[in-house]
Short mmCIF file of C-alpha atoms in Angstrom, two decimals:
data_model
loop_
_atom_site.label_atom_id
_atom_site.label_comp_id
_atom_site.label_asym_id
_atom_site.label_seq_id
_atom_site.Cartn_x
_atom_site.Cartn_y
_atom_site.Cartn_z
CA PRO W 1 4.63 47.11 -30.17
CA LEU W 2 7.80 48.80 -31.40
CA ALA W 3 6.70 52.14 -29.99
CA GLN W 4 5.90 50.51 -26.65
CA SER W 5 9.35 48.97 -26.52
CA ARG W 6 10.97 52.37 -26.89
CA TYR W 7 9.01 53.92 -24.07
CA PHE W 8 8.72 50.85 -21.90
CA PRO W 9 11.96 48.88 -22.19
CA SER W 10 12.08 45.16 -21.42
CA ALA W 11 13.72 45.63 -18.02
CA MET W 12 10.96 48.01 -16.97
CA LYS W 13 8.28 45.59 -18.21
CA THR W 14 9.84 42.81 -16.15
CA ARG W 15 10.00 45.06 -13.10
CA ALA W 16 6.39 46.20 -13.55
CA VAL W 17 5.21 42.59 -13.90
CA SER W 18 7.19 41.62 -10.78
CA ILE W 19 5.73 44.48 -8.75
CA ALA W 20 2.23 43.61 -9.97
CA ALA W 21 2.75 39.96 -9.02
CA VAL W 22 3.90 40.93 -5.52
CA LEU W 23 0.91 43.25 -5.07
CA ILE W 24 -1.53 40.62 -6.32
CA SER W 25 0.03 38.00 -4.02
CA ALA W 26 -0.12 40.35 -1.05
CA ALA W 27 -3.76 41.15 -1.77
CA ALA W 28 -4.57 37.45 -2.11
CA ILE W 29 -2.88 36.62 1.18
CA ALA W 30 -4.64 39.49 2.93
CA GLY W 31 -7.89 38.37 1.36
CA CYS W 32 -7.51 34.91 2.81
CA GLY W 33 -8.56 36.46 6.08
CA SER W 34 -6.97 36.14 9.36
CA SER W 35 -8.98 34.12 11.75
CA SER W 36 -9.55 35.98 14.90
CA TYR W 37 -10.25 34.58 18.29
CA ASP W 38 -12.45 36.54 20.64
CA SER W 39 -11.44 35.48 24.13
CA SER W 40 -14.39 37.39 25.56
CA ALA W 41 -16.94 35.45 23.48
CA SER W 42 -19.04 32.85 25.21
CA ALA W 43 -19.72 29.29 24.21
CA THR W 44 -23.24 28.07 23.75
CA GLU W 45 -24.75 24.98 25.26
CA SER W 46 -25.31 22.19 22.73
CA ASN W 47 -26.17 19.19 24.90
CA SER W 48 -28.63 17.66 22.45
CA GLU W 49 -26.29 17.88 19.46
CA GLY W 50 -23.35 16.75 21.59
CA THR W 51 -25.32 13.70 22.72
CA GLU W 52 -26.08 12.83 19.08
CA LEU W 53 -22.41 13.08 18.13
CA VAL W 54 -21.04 10.89 20.95
CA THR W 55 -23.88 8.42 20.37
CA ARG W 56 -22.79 8.19 16.74
CA LEU W 57 -19.25 7.32 17.87
CA LEU W 58 -20.36 4.68 20.37
CA GLU W 59 -22.88 3.15 17.93
CA ASP W 60 -20.20 2.96 15.23
CA VAL W 61 -17.88 1.17 17.66
CA LYS W 62 -20.63 -1.15 18.91
CA THR W 63 -21.71 -2.12 15.38
CA LYS W 64 -18.12 -2.01 14.04
CA ASN W 65 -19.18 0.50 11.37
CA LYS W 66 -15.68 1.14 10.03
CA ALA W 67 -16.98 2.91 6.93
CA ASP W 68 -18.71 5.60 9.00
CA LEU W 69 -15.75 5.88 11.38
CA GLU W 70 -13.47 6.52 8.38
CA LYS W 71 -15.72 9.47 7.43
CA PHE W 72 -16.50 10.70 10.97
CA LEU W 73 -12.96 10.76 12.43
CA THR W 74 -10.65 13.49 11.15
CA PRO W 75 -7.32 12.45 9.55
CA ASN W 76 -5.44 13.78 12.63
CA TRP W 77 -7.85 12.17 15.12
CA GLN W 78 -6.40 10.71 18.31
CA LEU W 79 -7.76 8.64 21.18
CA GLN W 80 -6.27 8.87 24.65
CA ARG W 81 -7.12 6.07 27.05
CA ALA W 82 -6.35 6.14 30.74
CA THR W 83 -4.32 2.97 30.25
CA GLY W 84 -1.60 4.07 27.88
CA ALA W 85 -0.33 5.81 24.79
CA PRO W 86 -2.63 7.58 22.33
CA LEU W 87 -3.97 5.82 19.25
CA THR W 88 -4.26 7.24 15.74
CA LYS W 89 -7.35 6.92 13.58
CA SER W 90 -6.05 3.89 11.68
CA GLU W 91 -4.78 2.15 14.85
CA PHE W 92 -8.18 2.61 16.46
CA ILE W 93 -10.24 1.47 13.46
CA ASP W 94 -7.96 -1.54 12.84
CA GLY W 95 -8.34 -2.70 16.46
CA LEU W 96 -11.86 -1.68 17.47
CA PRO W 97 -12.79 -2.72 21.01
CA GLU W 98 -15.74 -4.96 21.84
CA LEU W 99 -18.57 -2.70 22.99
CA SER W 100 -21.76 -4.63 23.66
CA SER W 101 -23.74 -1.93 25.49
CA TYR W 102 -23.48 1.64 26.73
CA LYS W 103 -25.44 4.31 28.54
CA ILE W 104 -24.61 8.02 28.17
CA GLU W 105 -25.35 10.50 30.97
CA GLN W 106 -24.37 13.92 32.29
CA VAL W 107 -23.62 15.35 28.85
CA LYS W 108 -22.14 18.83 28.88
CA ALA W 109 -21.55 20.06 25.34
CA ARG W 110 -20.12 23.51 24.65
CA GLU W 111 -19.99 24.99 21.16
CA TYR W 112 -17.92 27.94 19.97
CA ASP W 113 -17.63 28.98 16.35
CA ASP W 114 -16.91 25.74 14.42
CA SER W 115 -15.86 23.60 17.40
CA MET W 116 -17.58 21.65 20.13
CA SER W 117 -16.29 19.91 23.23
CA VAL W 118 -18.44 17.26 24.86
CA ALA W 119 -17.79 15.94 28.35
CA PHE W 120 -19.96 13.02 29.38
CA VAL W 121 -20.19 9.99 31.60
CA ALA W 122 -20.75 6.59 30.05
CA THR W 123 -21.42 3.21 31.54
CA THR W 124 -20.16 0.60 29.11
CA ASP W 125 -19.75 -3.12 28.70
CA LEU W 126 -16.35 -2.82 27.04
CA VAL W 127 -13.40 -5.10 26.27
CA VAL W 128 -10.22 -3.51 24.89
CA ASP W 129 -7.38 -5.81 23.75
CA GLY W 130 -8.77 -8.59 25.95
CA THR W 131 -9.05 -6.37 29.05
CA LYS W 132 -12.53 -5.93 30.51
CA PHE W 133 -13.56 -2.52 31.71
CA PRO W 134 -16.06 -2.30 34.54
CA GLY W 135 -19.69 -1.48 33.87
CA THR W 136 -19.42 1.52 36.17
CA PRO W 137 -19.80 5.16 35.11
CA ALA W 138 -16.57 6.70 33.74
CA PRO W 139 -15.73 10.13 32.29
CA TYR W 140 -15.13 10.73 28.59
CA LEU W 141 -14.21 13.84 26.60
CA SER W 142 -14.68 14.37 22.85
CA SER W 143 -13.75 17.32 20.60
CA PHE W 144 -15.49 18.02 17.30
CA ILE W 145 -14.93 20.38 14.40
CA GLU W 146 -17.57 21.55 11.94
CA VAL W 147 -16.61 21.71 8.26
CA ASP W 148 -19.17 22.64 5.60
CA ASP W 149 -22.06 22.12 8.05
CA GLU W 150 -20.84 18.61 8.95
CA TRP W 151 -19.42 17.64 12.35
CA TYR W 152 -16.25 15.52 12.57
CA LEU W 153 -14.62 13.95 15.61
CA LEU W 154 -11.21 15.52 16.22
CA SER W 155 -10.17 13.75 19.44
CA HIS W 156 -11.56 11.49 22.14
CA ALA W 157 -10.47 10.64 25.67
CA ASN W 158 -11.71 7.52 27.44
CA LEU W 159 -10.82 7.79 31.12
CA ASN W 160 -12.23 4.39 32.06
CA ARG W 161 -9.96 2.11 34.13
CA PRO W 162 -9.87 -1.69 33.68
CA LYS W 163 -11.06 -4.09 36.39
#
């Protein structure tokens, strides 16, 4: 130890440790990987899986399954209705609409990497905040993200207009 001190003074040790820390940090950051986006890649059709995911949402609303909605909706989830401002996850779950029936059609689900967008038409018997929505077909759009082989709902747009 005494011999090391003579040849490797304290200031040099501190500097060497600092340089090593910077190099290790830089390697760790570089090792985190930069996600790349290939704009020339193509999405794959996932209509069956997309139908399952939007059915899960509508069934949870219909049966008022708040426990599953808490798990299924991401923390930053938002709903946009054609009638007003967006709702957060907690606002939506705390004020679930009355959905007594629904029919899903014209599903177009597109998957790329760990995301999926699902456009569909639904005919619903729906009451939101006391306002009845017609039982006519209306467009919807949902976005999902896959984390650890599990799909989560990231956002949802209901473009149905009230009667």
